[in-house]
Amino acid sequence: PDAKVAWLVVLGTIPICVLGLLLRDWIETTFRTLALTAVMLIVFGLILGWAEKRGRQTRGIHDLTVKDGILLGFAQAMALVPGVSRSGGTITVGLLLGMTREAAARFSFLLAIPAVLLSGTYMLLFKREPMTAEQWGMTIAATAVAFVVGYAVIVWFMRLISHKGFGLFVIYRVVLGL
């Protein structure tokens, strides 16, 4: 079952890679408006709240199918538009697919690993001047700190959604969008 989930993560990573490369000029220019970001924060926050209420929340992470992996991959790719949260998009679609809150969040975080690593690698290799040894050291240190903090936040977030749901996250997105 874990190998199946790993393959679904690989499959779900393809849409964001392909669309990120195809739409990179729009992502860096046309999509970068305050109005679009604010609207996406509000709209996708409200959709998340609706999905939590509507979703059956009966399916676990090992119940995912290839179709689910592809749909969750396209949900992740929506985050190429500023204001659409990568995790919020995948969790929302996961809930609409009948996943439990915990399973949707867990798969979302697993799906983030290759997407974030590939995005960072792309930026390092193709979007910057060559880095000095000092810059490499700072980048490695910042990555290590981000990993530790990110892991702690994930543990906290999983506890929060297990007990409280996504209501606070929905409110946060709407207020931030306004």
PDB file of C-alpha atoms in Angstrom:
ATOM      1  CA  PRO A   1       0.000   0.000   0.000  1.00  0.00           C
ATOM      2  CA  ASP A   2       2.808   2.466   0.773  1.00  0.00           C
ATOM      3  CA  ALA A   3       4.462   1.805  -2.599  1.00  0.00           C
ATOM      4  CA  LYS A   4       1.130   2.506  -4.307  1.00  0.00           C
ATOM      5  CA  VAL A   5       0.883   5.847  -2.458  1.00  0.00           C
ATOM      6  CA  ALA A   6       4.463   6.664  -3.496  1.00  0.00           C
ATOM      7  CA  TRP A   7       3.608   6.000  -7.153  1.00  0.00           C
ATOM      8  CA  LEU A   8       0.513   8.178  -6.832  1.00  0.00           C
ATOM      9  CA  VAL A   9       2.721  10.971  -5.477  1.00  0.00           C
ATOM     10  CA  VAL A  10       5.007  10.596  -8.516  1.00  0.00           C
ATOM     11  CA  LEU A  11       1.983  10.616 -10.832  1.00  0.00           C
ATOM     12  CA  GLY A  12       0.462  13.582  -9.003  1.00  0.00           C
ATOM     13  CA  THR A  13       3.683  15.574  -9.396  1.00  0.00           C
ATOM     14  CA  ILE A  14       3.586  15.502 -13.204  1.00  0.00           C
ATOM     15  CA  PRO A  15       0.829  18.135 -13.713  1.00  0.00           C
ATOM     16  CA  ILE A  16       2.561  20.845 -11.669  1.00  0.00           C
ATOM     17  CA  CYS A  17       5.879  20.177 -13.409  1.00  0.00           C
ATOM     18  CA  VAL A  18       4.424  20.293 -16.915  1.00  0.00           C
ATOM     19  CA  LEU A  19       2.085  23.240 -16.297  1.00  0.00           C
ATOM     20  CA  GLY A  20       4.742  25.109 -14.314  1.00  0.00           C
ATOM     21  CA  LEU A  21       7.114  24.922 -17.274  1.00  0.00           C
ATOM     22  CA  LEU A  22       4.446  25.676 -19.900  1.00  0.00           C
ATOM     23  CA  LEU A  23       2.952  28.626 -17.987  1.00  0.00           C
ATOM     24  CA  ARG A  24       6.130  29.994 -16.364  1.00  0.00           C
ATOM     25  CA  ASP A  25       5.991  33.340 -18.183  1.00  0.00           C
ATOM     26  CA  TRP A  26       2.362  33.941 -17.169  1.00  0.00           C
ATOM     27  CA  ILE A  27       3.054  32.780 -13.622  1.00  0.00           C
ATOM     28  CA  GLU A  28       5.840  35.335 -13.261  1.00  0.00           C
ATOM     29  CA  THR A  29       3.940  38.214 -14.915  1.00  0.00           C
ATOM     30  CA  THR A  30       0.226  38.048 -15.762  1.00  0.00           C
ATOM     31  CA  PHE A  31      -0.829  36.052 -12.695  1.00  0.00           C
ATOM     32  CA  ARG A  32       1.064  38.342 -10.282  1.00  0.00           C
ATOM     33  CA  THR A  33      -1.681  40.820  -9.443  1.00  0.00           C
ATOM     34  CA  LEU A  34      -2.965  41.760  -6.019  1.00  0.00           C
ATOM     35  CA  ALA A  35      -6.593  41.547  -7.153  1.00  0.00           C
ATOM     36  CA  LEU A  36      -6.218  38.005  -8.516  1.00  0.00           C
ATOM     37  CA  THR A  37      -4.385  36.883  -5.384  1.00  0.00           C
ATOM     38  CA  ALA A  38      -7.066  38.346  -3.087  1.00  0.00           C
ATOM     39  CA  VAL A  39      -9.926  36.793  -5.069  1.00  0.00           C
ATOM     40  CA  MET A  40      -8.236  33.380  -5.119  1.00  0.00           C
ATOM     41  CA  LEU A  41      -7.622  33.521  -1.350  1.00  0.00           C
ATOM     42  CA  ILE A  42     -11.302  34.167  -0.692  1.00  0.00           C
ATOM     43  CA  VAL A  43     -12.786  31.854  -3.342  1.00  0.00           C
ATOM     44  CA  PHE A  44     -10.610  28.850  -2.527  1.00  0.00           C
ATOM     45  CA  GLY A  45     -11.023  29.429   1.209  1.00  0.00           C
ATOM     46  CA  LEU A  46     -14.791  29.249   0.804  1.00  0.00           C
ATOM     47  CA  ILE A  47     -14.541  26.199  -1.460  1.00  0.00           C
ATOM     48  CA  LEU A  48     -12.427  24.469   1.219  1.00  0.00           C
ATOM     49  CA  GLY A  49     -15.107  25.168   3.833  1.00  0.00           C
ATOM     50  CA  TRP A  50     -17.806  23.846   1.499  1.00  0.00           C
ATOM     51  CA  ALA A  51     -15.746  20.734   0.660  1.00  0.00           C
ATOM     52  CA  GLU A  52     -15.245  19.933   4.328  1.00  0.00           C
ATOM     53  CA  LYS A  53     -19.004  20.017   4.913  1.00  0.00           C
ATOM     54  CA  ARG A  54     -19.900  18.184   1.679  1.00  0.00           C
ATOM     55  CA  GLY A  55     -17.189  15.500   1.618  1.00  0.00           C
ATOM     56  CA  ARG A  56     -18.038  12.044   2.963  1.00  0.00           C
ATOM     57  CA  GLN A  57     -14.659  11.775   4.743  1.00  0.00           C
ATOM     58  CA  THR A  58     -14.618   7.996   4.679  1.00  0.00           C
ATOM     59  CA  ARG A  59     -11.606   7.218   2.479  1.00  0.00           C
ATOM     60  CA  GLY A  60      -8.073   6.800   3.747  1.00  0.00           C
ATOM     61  CA  ILE A  61      -4.813   7.497   1.947  1.00  0.00           C
ATOM     62  CA  HIS A  62      -4.488   3.836   0.880  1.00  0.00           C
ATOM     63  CA  ASP A  63      -7.900   3.981  -0.805  1.00  0.00           C
ATOM     64  CA  LEU A  64      -6.665   6.364  -3.500  1.00  0.00           C
ATOM     65  CA  THR A  65      -6.804   5.324  -7.149  1.00  0.00           C
ATOM     66  CA  VAL A  66      -4.757   6.398 -10.154  1.00  0.00           C
ATOM     67  CA  LYS A  67      -7.589   8.753 -11.130  1.00  0.00           C
ATOM     68  CA  ASP A  68      -7.474  10.297  -7.638  1.00  0.00           C
ATOM     69  CA  GLY A  69      -3.708  10.776  -7.912  1.00  0.00           C
ATOM     70  CA  ILE A  70      -4.106  12.594 -11.224  1.00  0.00           C
ATOM     71  CA  LEU A  71      -6.938  14.796  -9.909  1.00  0.00           C
ATOM     72  CA  LEU A  72      -4.934  15.663  -6.797  1.00  0.00           C
ATOM     73  CA  GLY A  73      -1.962  16.466  -9.025  1.00  0.00           C
ATOM     74  CA  PHE A  74      -4.038  18.945 -11.033  1.00  0.00           C
ATOM     75  CA  ALA A  75      -5.349  20.381  -7.753  1.00  0.00           C
ATOM     76  CA  GLN A  76      -1.758  20.979  -6.698  1.00  0.00           C
ATOM     77  CA  ALA A  77      -1.044  22.641 -10.042  1.00  0.00           C
ATOM     78  CA  MET A  78      -3.785  25.211  -9.356  1.00  0.00           C
ATOM     79  CA  ALA A  79      -1.333  26.715  -6.869  1.00  0.00           C
ATOM     80  CA  LEU A  80       0.613  28.107  -9.815  1.00  0.00           C
ATOM     81  CA  VAL A  81      -1.969  30.903  -9.593  1.00  0.00           C
ATOM     82  CA  PRO A  82      -1.063  33.172  -6.648  1.00  0.00           C
ATOM     83  CA  GLY A  83      -3.584  32.993  -3.836  1.00  0.00           C
ATOM     84  CA  VAL A  84      -4.428  29.355  -4.475  1.00  0.00           C
ATOM     85  CA  SER A  85      -2.806  27.442  -1.648  1.00  0.00           C
ATOM     86  CA  ARG A  86      -1.014  24.303  -2.831  1.00  0.00           C
ATOM     87  CA  SER A  87      -2.022  22.371   0.249  1.00  0.00           C
ATOM     88  CA  GLY A  88      -5.454  24.017   0.376  1.00  0.00           C
ATOM     89  CA  GLY A  89      -6.170  23.025  -3.223  1.00  0.00           C
ATOM     90  CA  THR A  90      -5.115  19.416  -2.785  1.00  0.00           C
ATOM     91  CA  ILE A  91      -6.889  19.060   0.558  1.00  0.00           C
ATOM     92  CA  THR A  92     -10.078  20.540  -0.931  1.00  0.00           C
ATOM     93  CA  VAL A  93     -10.073  18.085  -3.832  1.00  0.00           C
ATOM     94  CA  GLY A  94      -9.194  15.258  -1.436  1.00  0.00           C
ATOM     95  CA  LEU A  95     -12.220  16.096   0.699  1.00  0.00           C
ATOM     96  CA  LEU A  96     -14.425  16.211  -2.408  1.00  0.00           C
ATOM     97  CA  LEU A  97     -13.076  12.758  -3.321  1.00  0.00           C
ATOM     98  CA  GLY A  98     -14.345  11.504   0.054  1.00  0.00           C
ATOM     99  CA  MET A  99     -11.027  11.441   1.902  1.00  0.00           C
ATOM    100  CA  THR A 100     -10.822  12.062   5.630  1.00  0.00           C
ATOM    101  CA  ARG A 101      -9.288  15.382   6.701  1.00  0.00           C
ATOM    102  CA  GLU A 102      -6.188  13.604   7.968  1.00  0.00           C
ATOM    103  CA  ALA A 103      -5.743  11.511   4.807  1.00  0.00           C
ATOM    104  CA  ALA A 104      -6.208  14.524   2.518  1.00  0.00           C
ATOM    105  CA  ALA A 105      -3.693  16.574   4.523  1.00  0.00           C
ATOM    106  CA  ARG A 106      -1.189  13.710   4.698  1.00  0.00           C
ATOM    107  CA  PHE A 107      -1.330  13.095   0.936  1.00  0.00           C
ATOM    108  CA  SER A 108      -1.077  16.847   0.328  1.00  0.00           C
ATOM    109  CA  PHE A 109       2.116  17.031   2.371  1.00  0.00           C
ATOM    110  CA  LEU A 110       3.561  13.976   0.618  1.00  0.00           C
ATOM    111  CA  LEU A 111       2.703  15.538  -2.749  1.00  0.00           C
ATOM    112  CA  ALA A 112       4.524  18.714  -1.715  1.00  0.00           C
ATOM    113  CA  ILE A 113       7.899  17.017  -1.257  1.00  0.00           C
ATOM    114  CA  PRO A 114       8.788  16.386  -4.929  1.00  0.00           C
ATOM    115  CA  ALA A 115       7.046  19.579  -6.092  1.00  0.00           C
ATOM    116  CA  VAL A 116       9.005  21.795  -3.704  1.00  0.00           C
ATOM    117  CA  LEU A 117      12.288  19.966  -4.350  1.00  0.00           C
ATOM    118  CA  LEU A 118      11.873  20.156  -8.129  1.00  0.00           C
ATOM    119  CA  SER A 119      10.831  23.824  -7.999  1.00  0.00           C
ATOM    120  CA  GLY A 120      13.817  24.710  -5.828  1.00  0.00           C
ATOM    121  CA  THR A 121      16.164  22.766  -8.074  1.00  0.00           C
ATOM    122  CA  TYR A 122      14.771  24.532 -11.144  1.00  0.00           C
ATOM    123  CA  MET A 123      15.257  27.941  -9.519  1.00  0.00           C
ATOM    124  CA  LEU A 124      18.822  27.091  -8.461  1.00  0.00           C
ATOM    125  CA  LEU A 125      19.837  25.757 -11.851  1.00  0.00           C
ATOM    126  CA  PHE A 126      18.036  28.034 -14.299  1.00  0.00           C
ATOM    127  CA  LYS A 127      16.946  31.257 -12.617  1.00  0.00           C
ATOM    128  CA  ARG A 128      20.024  32.482 -10.773  1.00  0.00           C
ATOM    129  CA  GLU A 129      23.579  33.473 -11.358  1.00  0.00           C
ATOM    130  CA  PRO A 130      26.049  30.782 -10.289  1.00  0.00           C
ATOM    131  CA  MET A 131      26.259  30.706  -6.496  1.00  0.00           C
ATOM    132  CA  THR A 132      29.380  31.180  -4.409  1.00  0.00           C
ATOM    133  CA  ALA A 133      30.424  28.725  -1.697  1.00  0.00           C
ATOM    134  CA  GLU A 134      29.070  31.151   0.915  1.00  0.00           C
ATOM    135  CA  GLN A 135      25.702  31.324  -0.856  1.00  0.00           C
ATOM    136  CA  TRP A 136      25.561  27.515  -1.058  1.00  0.00           C
ATOM    137  CA  GLY A 137      26.228  27.341   2.687  1.00  0.00           C
ATOM    138  CA  MET A 138      23.445  29.836   3.428  1.00  0.00           C
ATOM    139  CA  THR A 139      21.083  27.969   1.113  1.00  0.00           C
ATOM    140  CA  ILE A 140      21.814  24.640   2.795  1.00  0.00           C
ATOM    141  CA  ALA A 141      21.384  26.175   6.276  1.00  0.00           C
ATOM    142  CA  ALA A 142      18.113  27.861   5.259  1.00  0.00           C
ATOM    143  CA  THR A 143      16.843  24.593   3.776  1.00  0.00           C
ATOM    144  CA  ALA A 144      17.652  22.692   6.974  1.00  0.00           C
ATOM    145  CA  VAL A 145      15.881  25.297   9.130  1.00  0.00           C
ATOM    146  CA  ALA A 146      12.881  25.294   6.767  1.00  0.00           C
ATOM    147  CA  PHE A 147      12.725  21.494   6.976  1.00  0.00           C
ATOM    148  CA  VAL A 148      12.713  21.460  10.798  1.00  0.00           C
ATOM    149  CA  VAL A 149      10.165  24.288  11.066  1.00  0.00           C
ATOM    150  CA  GLY A 150       8.032  22.777   8.296  1.00  0.00           C
ATOM    151  CA  TYR A 151       7.997  19.400  10.026  1.00  0.00           C
ATOM    152  CA  ALA A 152       6.936  20.994  13.323  1.00  0.00           C
ATOM    153  CA  VAL A 153       4.173  22.940  11.577  1.00  0.00           C
ATOM    154  CA  ILE A 154       2.918  19.782   9.856  1.00  0.00           C
ATOM    155  CA  VAL A 155       2.719  17.939  13.200  1.00  0.00           C
ATOM    156  CA  TRP A 156       0.835  20.884  14.741  1.00  0.00           C
ATOM    157  CA  PHE A 157      -1.433  21.244  11.685  1.00  0.00           C
ATOM    158  CA  MET A 158      -2.349  17.543  11.687  1.00  0.00           C
ATOM    159  CA  ARG A 159      -3.363  17.784  15.359  1.00  0.00           C
ATOM    160  CA  LEU A 160      -5.361  20.947  14.694  1.00  0.00           C
ATOM    161  CA  ILE A 161      -7.368  19.557  11.794  1.00  0.00           C
ATOM    162  CA  SER A 162      -7.976  16.276  13.603  1.00  0.00           C
ATOM    163  CA  HIS A 163      -9.787  18.136  16.376  1.00  0.00           C
ATOM    164  CA  LYS A 164     -11.007  21.404  14.883  1.00  0.00           C
ATOM    165  CA  GLY A 165     -11.246  20.928  11.117  1.00  0.00           C
ATOM    166  CA  PHE A 166     -10.390  23.579   8.548  1.00  0.00           C
ATOM    167  CA  GLY A 167     -12.659  26.355   9.834  1.00  0.00           C
ATOM    168  CA  LEU A 168      -9.791  28.517  11.133  1.00  0.00           C
ATOM    169  CA  PHE A 169      -7.937  28.130   7.840  1.00  0.00           C
ATOM    170  CA  VAL A 170     -11.050  29.196   5.900  1.00  0.00           C
ATOM    171  CA  ILE A 171     -11.466  32.285   8.100  1.00  0.00           C
ATOM    172  CA  TYR A 172      -7.764  33.134   7.744  1.00  0.00           C
ATOM    173  CA  ARG A 173      -7.944  32.953   3.926  1.00  0.00           C
ATOM    174  CA  VAL A 174     -11.080  35.097   3.691  1.00  0.00           C
ATOM    175  CA  VAL A 175      -9.731  37.741   6.080  1.00  0.00           C
ATOM    176  CA  LEU A 176      -6.362  37.811   4.309  1.00  0.00           C
ATOM    177  CA  GLY A 177      -8.111  38.085   0.931  1.00  0.00           C
ATOM    178  CA  LEU A 178     -10.248  40.982   2.136  1.00  0.00           C
TER     179      LEU A 178
END
